[in-house]
Coordinates of C-alpha atoms (C1' of nucleotides) and ligand atoms in Angstrom, one line a residue:
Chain X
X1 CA -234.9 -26.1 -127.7
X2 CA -239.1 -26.4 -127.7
X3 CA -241.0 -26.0 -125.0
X4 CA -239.7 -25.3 -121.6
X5 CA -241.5 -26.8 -118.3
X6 CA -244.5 -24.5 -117.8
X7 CA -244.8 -23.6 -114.5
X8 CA -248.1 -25.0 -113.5
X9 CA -248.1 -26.6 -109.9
X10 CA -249.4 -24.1 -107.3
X11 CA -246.2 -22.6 -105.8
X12 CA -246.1 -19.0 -107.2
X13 CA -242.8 -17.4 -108.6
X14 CA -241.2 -14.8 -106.7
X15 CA -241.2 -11.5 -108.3
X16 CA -237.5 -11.4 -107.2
X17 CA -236.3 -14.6 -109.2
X18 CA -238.4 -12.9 -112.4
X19 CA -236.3 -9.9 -112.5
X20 CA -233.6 -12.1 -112.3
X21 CA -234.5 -13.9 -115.3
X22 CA -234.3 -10.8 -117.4
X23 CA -231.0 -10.1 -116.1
X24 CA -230.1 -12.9 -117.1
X25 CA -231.0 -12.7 -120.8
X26 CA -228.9 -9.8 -120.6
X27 CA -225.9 -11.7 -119.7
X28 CA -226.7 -14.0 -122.7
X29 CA -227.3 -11.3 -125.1
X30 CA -223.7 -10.2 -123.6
X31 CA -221.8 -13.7 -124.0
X32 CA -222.6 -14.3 -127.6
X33 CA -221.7 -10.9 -128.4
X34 CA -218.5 -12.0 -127.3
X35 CA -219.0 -15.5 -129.0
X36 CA -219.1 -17.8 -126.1
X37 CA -221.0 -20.3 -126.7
X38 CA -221.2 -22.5 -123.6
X39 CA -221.0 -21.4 -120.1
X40 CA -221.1 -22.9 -116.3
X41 CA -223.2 -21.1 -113.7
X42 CA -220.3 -20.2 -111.7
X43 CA -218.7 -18.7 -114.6
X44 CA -221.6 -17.1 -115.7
X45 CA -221.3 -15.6 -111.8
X46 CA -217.8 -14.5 -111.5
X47 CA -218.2 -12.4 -114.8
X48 CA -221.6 -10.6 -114.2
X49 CA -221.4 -10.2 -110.4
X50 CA -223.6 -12.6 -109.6
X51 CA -224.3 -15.8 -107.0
X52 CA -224.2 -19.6 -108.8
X53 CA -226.3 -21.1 -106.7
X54 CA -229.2 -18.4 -107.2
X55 CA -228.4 -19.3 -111.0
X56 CA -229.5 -22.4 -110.7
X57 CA -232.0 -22.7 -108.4
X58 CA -234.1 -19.5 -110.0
X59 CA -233.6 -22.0 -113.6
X60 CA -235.1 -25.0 -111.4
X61 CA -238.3 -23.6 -111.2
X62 CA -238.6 -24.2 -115.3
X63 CA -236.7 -27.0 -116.0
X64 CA -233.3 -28.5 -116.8
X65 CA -231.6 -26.3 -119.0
X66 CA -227.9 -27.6 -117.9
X67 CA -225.7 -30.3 -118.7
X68 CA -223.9 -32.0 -115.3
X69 CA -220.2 -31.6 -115.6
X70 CA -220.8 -29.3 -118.5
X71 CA -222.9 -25.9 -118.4
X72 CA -225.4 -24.2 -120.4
X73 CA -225.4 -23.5 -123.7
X74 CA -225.8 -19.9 -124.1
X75 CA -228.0 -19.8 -127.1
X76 CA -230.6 -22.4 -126.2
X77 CA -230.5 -20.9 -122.5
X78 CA -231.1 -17.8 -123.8
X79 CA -234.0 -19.3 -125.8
X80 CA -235.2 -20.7 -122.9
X81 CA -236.0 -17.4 -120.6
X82 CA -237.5 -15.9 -123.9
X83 CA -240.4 -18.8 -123.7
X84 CA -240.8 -18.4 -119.8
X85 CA -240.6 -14.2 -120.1
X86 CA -243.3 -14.8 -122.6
X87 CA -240.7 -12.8 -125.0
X88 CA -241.4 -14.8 -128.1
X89 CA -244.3 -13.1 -129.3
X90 CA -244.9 -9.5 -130.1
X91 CA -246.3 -7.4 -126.9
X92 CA -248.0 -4.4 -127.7
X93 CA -248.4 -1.1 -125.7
X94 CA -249.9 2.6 -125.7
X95 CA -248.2 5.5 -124.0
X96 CA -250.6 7.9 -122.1
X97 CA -249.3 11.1 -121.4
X98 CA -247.5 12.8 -124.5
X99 CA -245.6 14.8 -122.3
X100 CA -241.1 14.3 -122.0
X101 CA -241.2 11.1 -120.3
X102 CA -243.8 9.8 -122.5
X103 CA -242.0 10.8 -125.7
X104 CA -239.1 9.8 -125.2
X105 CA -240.6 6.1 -123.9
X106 CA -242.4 6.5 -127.1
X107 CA -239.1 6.8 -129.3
X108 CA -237.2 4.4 -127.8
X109 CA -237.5 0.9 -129.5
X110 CA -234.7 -0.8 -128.0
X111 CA -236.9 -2.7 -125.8
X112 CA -235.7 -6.1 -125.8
X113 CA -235.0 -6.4 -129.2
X114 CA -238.3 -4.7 -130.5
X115 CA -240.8 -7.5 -128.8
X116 CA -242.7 -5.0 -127.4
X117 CA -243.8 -2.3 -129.6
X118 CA -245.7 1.4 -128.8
X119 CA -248.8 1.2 -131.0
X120 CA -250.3 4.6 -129.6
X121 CA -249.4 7.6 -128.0
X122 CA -252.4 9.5 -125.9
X123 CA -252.7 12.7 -124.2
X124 CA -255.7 14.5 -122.9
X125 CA -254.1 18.3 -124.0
X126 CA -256.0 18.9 -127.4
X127 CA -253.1 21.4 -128.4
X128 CA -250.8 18.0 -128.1
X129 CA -253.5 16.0 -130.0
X130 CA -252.4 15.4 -133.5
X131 CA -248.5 16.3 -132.9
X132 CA -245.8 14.0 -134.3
X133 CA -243.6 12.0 -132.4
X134 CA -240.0 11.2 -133.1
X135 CA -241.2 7.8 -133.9
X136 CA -243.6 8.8 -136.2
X137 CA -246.7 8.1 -134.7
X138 CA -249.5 11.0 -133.7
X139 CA -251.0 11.5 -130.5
X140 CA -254.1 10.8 -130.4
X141 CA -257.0 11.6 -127.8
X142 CA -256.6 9.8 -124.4
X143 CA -260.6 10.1 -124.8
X144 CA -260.4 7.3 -127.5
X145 CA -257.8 4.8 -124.7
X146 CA -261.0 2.0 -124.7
X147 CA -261.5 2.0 -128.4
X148 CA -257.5 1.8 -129.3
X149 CA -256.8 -0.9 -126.8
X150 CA -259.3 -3.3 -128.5
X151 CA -259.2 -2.1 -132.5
X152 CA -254.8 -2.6 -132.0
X153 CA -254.5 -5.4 -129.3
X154 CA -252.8 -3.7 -126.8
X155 CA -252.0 -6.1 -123.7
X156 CA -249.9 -3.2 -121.4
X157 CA -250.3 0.3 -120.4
X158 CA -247.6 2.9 -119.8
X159 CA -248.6 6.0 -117.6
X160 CA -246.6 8.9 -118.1
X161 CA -249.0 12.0 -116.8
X162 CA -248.5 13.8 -113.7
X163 CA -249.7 11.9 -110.5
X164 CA -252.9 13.3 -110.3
X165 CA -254.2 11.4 -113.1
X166 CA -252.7 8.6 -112.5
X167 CA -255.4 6.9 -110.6
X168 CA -258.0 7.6 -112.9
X169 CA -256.3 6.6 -116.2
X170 CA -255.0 3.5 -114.5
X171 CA -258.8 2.7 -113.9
X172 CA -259.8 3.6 -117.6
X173 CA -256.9 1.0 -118.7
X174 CA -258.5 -1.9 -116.4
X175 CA -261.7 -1.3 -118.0
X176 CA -260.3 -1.4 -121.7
X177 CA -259.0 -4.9 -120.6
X178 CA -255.8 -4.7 -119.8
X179 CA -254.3 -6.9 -117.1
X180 CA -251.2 -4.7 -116.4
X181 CA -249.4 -1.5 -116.5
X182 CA -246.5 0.2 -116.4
X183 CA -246.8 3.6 -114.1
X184 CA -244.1 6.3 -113.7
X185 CA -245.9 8.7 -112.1
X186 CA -244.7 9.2 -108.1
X187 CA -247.7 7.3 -106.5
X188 CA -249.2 4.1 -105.5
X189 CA -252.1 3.6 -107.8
X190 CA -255.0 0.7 -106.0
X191 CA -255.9 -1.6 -108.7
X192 CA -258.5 -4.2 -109.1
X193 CA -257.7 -7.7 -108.2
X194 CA -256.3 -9.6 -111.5
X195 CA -254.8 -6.5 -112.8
X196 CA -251.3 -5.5 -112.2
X197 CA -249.8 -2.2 -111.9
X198 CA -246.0 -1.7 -111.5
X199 CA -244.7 1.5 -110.5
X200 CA -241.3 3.1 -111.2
X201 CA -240.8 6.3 -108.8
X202 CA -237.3 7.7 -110.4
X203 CA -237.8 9.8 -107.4
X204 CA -237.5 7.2 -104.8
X205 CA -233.8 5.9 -106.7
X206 CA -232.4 9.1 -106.2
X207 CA -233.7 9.7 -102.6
X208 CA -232.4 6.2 -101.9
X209 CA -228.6 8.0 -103.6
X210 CA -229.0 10.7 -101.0
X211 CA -229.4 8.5 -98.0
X212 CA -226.2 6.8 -99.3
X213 CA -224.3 10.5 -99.6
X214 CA -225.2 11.2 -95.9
X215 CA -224.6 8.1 -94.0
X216 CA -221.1 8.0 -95.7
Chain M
X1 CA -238.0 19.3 -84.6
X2 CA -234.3 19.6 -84.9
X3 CA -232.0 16.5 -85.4
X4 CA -232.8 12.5 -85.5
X5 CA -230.8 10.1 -83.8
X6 CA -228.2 9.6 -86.5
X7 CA -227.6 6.1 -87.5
X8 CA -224.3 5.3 -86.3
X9 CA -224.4 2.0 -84.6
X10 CA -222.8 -0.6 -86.6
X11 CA -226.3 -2.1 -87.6
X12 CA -226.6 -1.4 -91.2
X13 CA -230.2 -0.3 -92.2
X14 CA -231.7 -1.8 -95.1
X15 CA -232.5 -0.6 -98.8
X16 CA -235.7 -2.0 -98.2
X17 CA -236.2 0.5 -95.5
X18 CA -235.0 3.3 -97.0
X19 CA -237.1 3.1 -100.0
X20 CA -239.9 2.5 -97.7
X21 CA -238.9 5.8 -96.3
X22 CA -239.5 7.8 -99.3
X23 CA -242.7 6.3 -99.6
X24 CA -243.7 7.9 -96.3
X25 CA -242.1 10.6 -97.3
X26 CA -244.6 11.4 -100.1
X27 CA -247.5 10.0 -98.2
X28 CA -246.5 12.9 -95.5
X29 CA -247.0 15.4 -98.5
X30 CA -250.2 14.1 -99.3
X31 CA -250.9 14.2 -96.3
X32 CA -250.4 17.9 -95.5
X33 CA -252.0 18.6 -99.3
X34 CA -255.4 17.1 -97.3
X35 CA -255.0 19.3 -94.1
X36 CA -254.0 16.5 -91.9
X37 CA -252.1 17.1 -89.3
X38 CA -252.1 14.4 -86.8
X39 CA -252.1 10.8 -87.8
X40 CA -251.4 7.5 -86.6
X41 CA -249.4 4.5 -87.7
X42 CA -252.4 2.4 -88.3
X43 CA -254.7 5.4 -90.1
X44 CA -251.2 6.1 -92.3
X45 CA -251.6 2.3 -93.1
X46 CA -255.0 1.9 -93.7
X47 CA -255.1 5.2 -96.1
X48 CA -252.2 4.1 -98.3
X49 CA -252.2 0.5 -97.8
X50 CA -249.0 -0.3 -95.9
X51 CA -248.4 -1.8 -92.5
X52 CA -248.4 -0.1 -89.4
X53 CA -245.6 -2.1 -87.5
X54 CA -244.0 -2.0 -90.6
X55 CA -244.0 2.1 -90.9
X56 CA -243.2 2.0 -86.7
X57 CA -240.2 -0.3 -87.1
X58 CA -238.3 1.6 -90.3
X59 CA -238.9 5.0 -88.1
X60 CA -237.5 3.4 -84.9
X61 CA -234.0 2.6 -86.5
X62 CA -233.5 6.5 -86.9
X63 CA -235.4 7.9 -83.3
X64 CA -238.8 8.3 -81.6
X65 CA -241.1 10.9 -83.6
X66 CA -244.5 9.5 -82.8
X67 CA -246.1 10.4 -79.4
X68 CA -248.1 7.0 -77.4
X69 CA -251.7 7.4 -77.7
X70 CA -251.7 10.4 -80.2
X71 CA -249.6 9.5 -83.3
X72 CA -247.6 11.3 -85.5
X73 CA -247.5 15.1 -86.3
X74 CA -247.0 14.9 -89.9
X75 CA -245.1 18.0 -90.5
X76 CA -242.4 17.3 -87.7
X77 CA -242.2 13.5 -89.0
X78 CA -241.9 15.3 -93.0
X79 CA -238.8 17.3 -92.0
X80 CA -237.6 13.9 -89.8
X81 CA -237.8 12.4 -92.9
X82 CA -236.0 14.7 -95.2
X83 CA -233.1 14.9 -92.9
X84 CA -232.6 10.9 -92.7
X85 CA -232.7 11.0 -96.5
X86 CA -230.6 13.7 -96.4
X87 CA -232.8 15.8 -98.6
X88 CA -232.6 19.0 -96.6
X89 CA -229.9 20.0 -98.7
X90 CA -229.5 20.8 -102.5
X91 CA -228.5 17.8 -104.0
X92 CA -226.2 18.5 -107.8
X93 CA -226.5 15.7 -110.5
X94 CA -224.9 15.6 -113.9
X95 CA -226.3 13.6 -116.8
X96 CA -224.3 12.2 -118.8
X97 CA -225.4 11.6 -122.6
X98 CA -228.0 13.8 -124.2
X99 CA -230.0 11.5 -125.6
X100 CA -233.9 10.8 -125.7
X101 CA -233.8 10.0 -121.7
X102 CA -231.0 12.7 -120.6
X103 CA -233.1 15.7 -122.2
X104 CA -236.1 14.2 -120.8
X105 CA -234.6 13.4 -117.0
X106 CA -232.8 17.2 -117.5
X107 CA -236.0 18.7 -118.5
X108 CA -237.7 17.1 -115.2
X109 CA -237.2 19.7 -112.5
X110 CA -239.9 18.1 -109.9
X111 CA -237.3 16.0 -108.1
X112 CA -238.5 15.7 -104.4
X113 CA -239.4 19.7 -104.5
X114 CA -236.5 20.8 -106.1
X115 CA -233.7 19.3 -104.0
X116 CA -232.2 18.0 -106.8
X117 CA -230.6 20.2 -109.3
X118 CA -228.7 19.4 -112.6
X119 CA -226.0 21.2 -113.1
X120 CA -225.1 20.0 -116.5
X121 CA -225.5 17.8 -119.1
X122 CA -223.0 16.4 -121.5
X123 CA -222.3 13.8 -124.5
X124 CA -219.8 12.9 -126.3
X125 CA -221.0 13.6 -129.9
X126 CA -219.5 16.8 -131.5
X127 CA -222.7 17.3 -133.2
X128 CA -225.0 17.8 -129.8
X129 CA -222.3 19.6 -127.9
X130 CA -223.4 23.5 -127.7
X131 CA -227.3 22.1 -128.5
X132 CA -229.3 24.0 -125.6
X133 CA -232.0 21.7 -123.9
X134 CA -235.5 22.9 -122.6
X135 CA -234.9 23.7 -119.8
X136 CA -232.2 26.0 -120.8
X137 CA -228.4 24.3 -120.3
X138 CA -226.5 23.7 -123.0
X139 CA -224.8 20.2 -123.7
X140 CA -221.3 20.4 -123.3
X141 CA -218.5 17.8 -123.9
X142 CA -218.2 14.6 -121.9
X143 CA -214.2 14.9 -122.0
X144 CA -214.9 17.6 -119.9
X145 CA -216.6 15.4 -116.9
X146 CA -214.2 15.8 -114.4
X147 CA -213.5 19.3 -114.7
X148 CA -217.1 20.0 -114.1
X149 CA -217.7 17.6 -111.3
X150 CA -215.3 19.7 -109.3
X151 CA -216.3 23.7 -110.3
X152 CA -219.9 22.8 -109.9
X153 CA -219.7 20.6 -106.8
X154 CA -221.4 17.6 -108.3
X155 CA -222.6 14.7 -105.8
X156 CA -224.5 12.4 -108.1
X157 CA -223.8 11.1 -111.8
X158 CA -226.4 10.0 -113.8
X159 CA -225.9 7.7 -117.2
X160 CA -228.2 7.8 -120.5
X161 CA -225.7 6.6 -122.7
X162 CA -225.9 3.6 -124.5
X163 CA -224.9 0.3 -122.8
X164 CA -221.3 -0.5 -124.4
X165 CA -220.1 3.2 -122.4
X166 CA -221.5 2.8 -119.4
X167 CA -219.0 0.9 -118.0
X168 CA -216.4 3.4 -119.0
X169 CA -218.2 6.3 -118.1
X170 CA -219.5 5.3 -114.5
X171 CA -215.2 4.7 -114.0
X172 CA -214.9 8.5 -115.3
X173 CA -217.2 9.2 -112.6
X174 CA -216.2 7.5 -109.8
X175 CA -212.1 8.6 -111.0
X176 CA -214.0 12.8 -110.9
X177 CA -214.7 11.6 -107.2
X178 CA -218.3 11.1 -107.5
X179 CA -220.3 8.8 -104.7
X180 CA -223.5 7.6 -106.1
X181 CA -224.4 6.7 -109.6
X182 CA -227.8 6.4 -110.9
X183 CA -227.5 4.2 -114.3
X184 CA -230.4 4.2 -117.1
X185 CA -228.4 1.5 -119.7
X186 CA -229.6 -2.0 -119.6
X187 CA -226.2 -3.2 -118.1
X188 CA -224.5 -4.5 -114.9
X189 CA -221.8 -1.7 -114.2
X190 CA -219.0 -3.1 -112.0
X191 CA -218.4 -0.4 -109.5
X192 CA -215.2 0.1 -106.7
X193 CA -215.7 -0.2 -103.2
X194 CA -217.4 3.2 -101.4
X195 CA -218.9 3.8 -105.1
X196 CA -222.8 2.7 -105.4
X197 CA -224.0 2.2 -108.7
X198 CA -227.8 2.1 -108.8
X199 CA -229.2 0.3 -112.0
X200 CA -232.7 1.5 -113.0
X201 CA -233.4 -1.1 -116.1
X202 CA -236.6 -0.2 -117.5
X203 CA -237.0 -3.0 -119.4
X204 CA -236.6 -5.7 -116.7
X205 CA -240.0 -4.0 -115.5
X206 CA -241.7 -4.7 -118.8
X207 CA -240.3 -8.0 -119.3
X208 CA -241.9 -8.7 -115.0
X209 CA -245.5 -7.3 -116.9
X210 CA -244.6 -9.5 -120.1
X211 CA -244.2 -13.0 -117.7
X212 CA -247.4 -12.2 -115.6
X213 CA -249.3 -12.1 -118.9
X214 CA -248.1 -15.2 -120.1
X215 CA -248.3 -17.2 -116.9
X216 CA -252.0 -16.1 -116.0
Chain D
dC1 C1' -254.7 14.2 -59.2
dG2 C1' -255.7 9.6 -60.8
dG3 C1' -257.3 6.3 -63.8
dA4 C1' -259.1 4.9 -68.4
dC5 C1' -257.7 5.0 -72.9
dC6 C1' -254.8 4.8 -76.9
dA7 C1' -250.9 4.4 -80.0
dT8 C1' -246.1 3.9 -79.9
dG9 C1' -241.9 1.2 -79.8
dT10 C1' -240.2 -3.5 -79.5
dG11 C1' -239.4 -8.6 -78.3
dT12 C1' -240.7 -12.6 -80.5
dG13 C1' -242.0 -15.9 -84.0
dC14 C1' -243.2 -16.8 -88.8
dA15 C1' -242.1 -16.4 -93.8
dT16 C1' -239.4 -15.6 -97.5
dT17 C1' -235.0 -15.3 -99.7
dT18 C1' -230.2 -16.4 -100.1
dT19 C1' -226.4 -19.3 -99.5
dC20 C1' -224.1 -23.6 -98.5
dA21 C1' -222.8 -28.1 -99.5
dC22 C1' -223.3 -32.5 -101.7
dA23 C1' -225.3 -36.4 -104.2
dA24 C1' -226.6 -37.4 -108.9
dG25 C1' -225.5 -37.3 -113.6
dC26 C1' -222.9 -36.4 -117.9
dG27 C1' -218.7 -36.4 -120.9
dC28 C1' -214.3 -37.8 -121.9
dG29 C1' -210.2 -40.4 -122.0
dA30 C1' -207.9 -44.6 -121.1
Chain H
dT1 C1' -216.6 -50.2 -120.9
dC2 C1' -215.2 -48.1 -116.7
dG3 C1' -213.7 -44.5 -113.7
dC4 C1' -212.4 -39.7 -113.0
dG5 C1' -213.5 -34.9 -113.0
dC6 C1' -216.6 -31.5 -113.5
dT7 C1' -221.1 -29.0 -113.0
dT8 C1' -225.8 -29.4 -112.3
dG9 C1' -229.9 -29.6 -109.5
dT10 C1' -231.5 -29.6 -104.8
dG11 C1' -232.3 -30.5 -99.8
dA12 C1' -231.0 -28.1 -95.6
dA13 C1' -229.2 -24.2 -93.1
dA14 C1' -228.4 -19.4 -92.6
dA15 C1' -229.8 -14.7 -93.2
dT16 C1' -232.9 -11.5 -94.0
dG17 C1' -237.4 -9.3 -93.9
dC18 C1' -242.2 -9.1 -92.2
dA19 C1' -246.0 -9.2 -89.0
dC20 C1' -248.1 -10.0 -84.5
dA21 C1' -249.0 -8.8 -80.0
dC22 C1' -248.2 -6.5 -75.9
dA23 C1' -245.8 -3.8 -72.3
dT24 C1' -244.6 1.0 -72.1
dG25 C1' -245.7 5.6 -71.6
dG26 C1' -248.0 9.5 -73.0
dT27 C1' -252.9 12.2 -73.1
dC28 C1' -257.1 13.6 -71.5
dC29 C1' -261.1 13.9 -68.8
dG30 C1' -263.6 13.6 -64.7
Ligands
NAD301 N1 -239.7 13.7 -117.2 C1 -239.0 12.9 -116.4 O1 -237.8 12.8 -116.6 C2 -239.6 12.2 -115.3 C3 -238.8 11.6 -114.4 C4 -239.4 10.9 -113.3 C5 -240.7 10.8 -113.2 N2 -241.5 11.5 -114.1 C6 -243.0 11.4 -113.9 O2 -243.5 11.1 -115.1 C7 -244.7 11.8 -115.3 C8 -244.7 12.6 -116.6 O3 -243.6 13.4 -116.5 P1 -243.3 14.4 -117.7 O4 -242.0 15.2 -117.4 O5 -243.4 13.7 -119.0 O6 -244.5 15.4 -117.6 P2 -245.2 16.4 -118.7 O7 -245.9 17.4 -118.0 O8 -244.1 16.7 -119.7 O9 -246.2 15.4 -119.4 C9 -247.4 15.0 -118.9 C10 -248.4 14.9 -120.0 O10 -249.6 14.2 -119.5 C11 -250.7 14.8 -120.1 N3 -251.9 14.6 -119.3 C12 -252.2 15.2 -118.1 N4 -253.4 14.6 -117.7 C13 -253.8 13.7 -118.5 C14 -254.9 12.8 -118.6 N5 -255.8 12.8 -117.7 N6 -255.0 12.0 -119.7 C15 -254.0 12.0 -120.6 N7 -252.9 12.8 -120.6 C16 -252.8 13.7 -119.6 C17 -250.3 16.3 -120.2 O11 -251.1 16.9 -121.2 C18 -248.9 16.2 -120.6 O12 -248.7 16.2 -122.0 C19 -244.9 12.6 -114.1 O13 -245.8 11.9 -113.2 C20 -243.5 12.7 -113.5 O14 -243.6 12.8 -112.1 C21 -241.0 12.2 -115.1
NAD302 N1 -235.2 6.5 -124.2 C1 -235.8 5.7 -123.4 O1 -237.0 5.8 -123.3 C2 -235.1 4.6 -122.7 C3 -235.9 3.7 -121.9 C4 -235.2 2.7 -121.2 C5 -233.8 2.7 -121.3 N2 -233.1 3.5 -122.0 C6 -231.7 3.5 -122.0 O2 -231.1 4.7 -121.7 C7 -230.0 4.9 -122.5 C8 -230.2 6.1 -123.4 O3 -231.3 6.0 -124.2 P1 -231.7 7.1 -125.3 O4 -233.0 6.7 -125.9 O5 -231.7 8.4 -124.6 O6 -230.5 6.9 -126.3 P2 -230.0 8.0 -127.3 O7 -229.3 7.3 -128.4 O8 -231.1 9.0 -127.7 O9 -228.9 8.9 -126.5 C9 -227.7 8.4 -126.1 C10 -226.7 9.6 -126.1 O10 -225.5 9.2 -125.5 C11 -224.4 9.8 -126.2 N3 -223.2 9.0 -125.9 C12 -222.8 7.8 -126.5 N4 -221.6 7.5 -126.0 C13 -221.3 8.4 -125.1 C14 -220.1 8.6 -124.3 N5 -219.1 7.7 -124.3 N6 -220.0 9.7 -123.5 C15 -221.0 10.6 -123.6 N7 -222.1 10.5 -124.3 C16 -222.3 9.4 -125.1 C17 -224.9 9.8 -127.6 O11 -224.2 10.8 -128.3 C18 -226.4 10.1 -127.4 O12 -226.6 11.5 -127.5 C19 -229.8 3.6 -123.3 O13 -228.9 2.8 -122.6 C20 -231.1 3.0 -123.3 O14 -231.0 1.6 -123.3 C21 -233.8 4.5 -122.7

DNA sequence: CGGACCATGTGTGCATTTTCACAAGCGCGA
DNA sequence: TCGCGCTTGTGAAAATGCACACATGGTCCG
């Protein structure tokens, strides 16, 4: 239940077989809901639509987590991709953008069990400067982003302006520090080397629907 | 300028591609927003850092737009675009629960210029039905799903409801007849045959940011 | 009108990802 | 203690995706 095999030799880790991983806390969050305790890989398969041997293999890059002619048990599995997500210590993160994405980002706490945690909210409007959010905290002055990363500890960005500013803001967050960001505005932001920016285009999901609807 | 070869041969084109395809698609609008009209594969590459054979091969599945030794006309391969996506029609989503996310996405007219078009928003909470929303619709009652699918001519569901009813609800909207789901709760929904349910998990993406800052 | 030039469209090979299939290992019951 | 049954962990194969490199076929200029 300690430590699981840090993944230190020099083959990287897809991106691919990460997702998974969260996917796969999900399932376990799922099973002990439903008090199952112990579970095989193929089981764990059939019920959540997923491939056994993919299971397994995408566990092999961080150990042995299984018992042959058994399965896994759920809780110390679940445990387990905690430690490799890095999920077992508090991640901290500022919103910039106070705008209906950003709020509602801002409100929502569910994120994986409250690990990571919105410690600022930042706009560049000064008639949204100072305004409430749902979640109690005040936007503040996206003029202040350096200072607030260091004085709170933030490790991850969220970028929730229009595209435009996108760019810019993402290069204001490198320069505060932080190694990676979260950016929902429709375009592919360059970054430095060493920092990582991840972009979620809602845009592209329901273009991708549309291609579906017309090619029967 | 008029139609694309349509993809009808029994090779099935990838999600990969497609995706890739609104990518162009936006880099087309850019594009146009910087008075180019002309471009090549390799200058389209080099500008938003993709690769040329790449951008040549997705475009081949669908036709021949580009013209040897000259390139692209960006406008003409724009409207290509759109029509392969199928976005040169209006496009009707629903959103199902008015939460934090629903009001936001409903509020959120910028969709691909406007193609897409939500035509109502419901939940199932007696206390929100009747609320009106920013952008001027009024939440109405999720018994009444199918009903409304049908009068309004909806193509695309969207969920915001908790977890424990997406399931349910993504069955309410494949039983009103709907095609394409776009799902916002952290949960695998098991779908029928010639239904696609696309999972957008937003916290898979900030649990990829949380394992790239624990693993260097 | 012809040839030099240039970028497309595509055949081919490489890389990555997924799936298969089985030897190795653990538990349990006799 | 031993053997049987079951599932893991893992090489090897299949499938998928990506990138190179060049023949093809237009443009344009002399
Ligand atoms: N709202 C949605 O449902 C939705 C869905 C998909 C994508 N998006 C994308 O998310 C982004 C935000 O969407 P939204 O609907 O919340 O927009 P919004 O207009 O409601 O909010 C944008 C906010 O960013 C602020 N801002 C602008 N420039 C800034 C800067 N330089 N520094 C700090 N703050 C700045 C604005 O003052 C505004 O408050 C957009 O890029 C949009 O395309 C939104
Ligand atoms: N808010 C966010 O920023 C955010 C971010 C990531 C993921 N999500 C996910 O999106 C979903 C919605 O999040 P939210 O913050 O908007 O939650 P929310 O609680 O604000 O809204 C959920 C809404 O769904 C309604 N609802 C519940 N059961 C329903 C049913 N059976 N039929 C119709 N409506 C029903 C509720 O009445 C409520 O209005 C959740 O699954 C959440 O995990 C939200």
């Amino acid at each position: 239940m300690t430590a699981y095999k840090r993944h230190i030799d020099n083959t990287a880790i897809s991106d691919l077989t990460v997702a998974r991983l969260s996917v796969y806390l999900r399932c376990m969050d799922r099973l002990l809901e439903l008090g199952i305790e112990t579970i095989s890989s193929q089981a764990l398969a059939d019920r959540f639509n997923l491939n056994s041997a993919q299971i397994r293999k995408d566990l092999a890059y961080f150990g042995e987590f299984g018992v042959r002619g058994v399965g896994y048990n759920v809780r110390e599995l679940r445990q387990y991709v905690v430690e490799i997500l890095g999920l077992d210590r508090e991640r901290r993160l500022i919103i910039v953008g106070a705008g209906n994405l950003g709020t509602a980002l801002c409100h929502y706490s569910g994120f994986s069990g409250g690990n990571f945690l919105v410690v600022g909210i930042l706009d560049s409007d000064p008639s949204r400067i100072g305004d409430p959010t749902p979640a109690g905290l005040l936007v503040e002055d996206a003029a202040r982003l350096g200072e607030i990363v260091t004085q709170r500890q933030v490790e991850i960005g969220v970028i929730t302006t229009p595209a435009s500013a996108a760019q810019s803001i993402s290069e204001k967050m490198a320069e505060a520090g932080l190694k990676v960001i979260l950016n929902f505005a429709p375009i592919r932001v360059r970054a430095d080397e060493g920092v990582l920016v991840k972009t979620v285009d809602l845009g592209v999901h329901l273009e991708e629907l549309s291609f579906h609807l017309t090619h029967v």
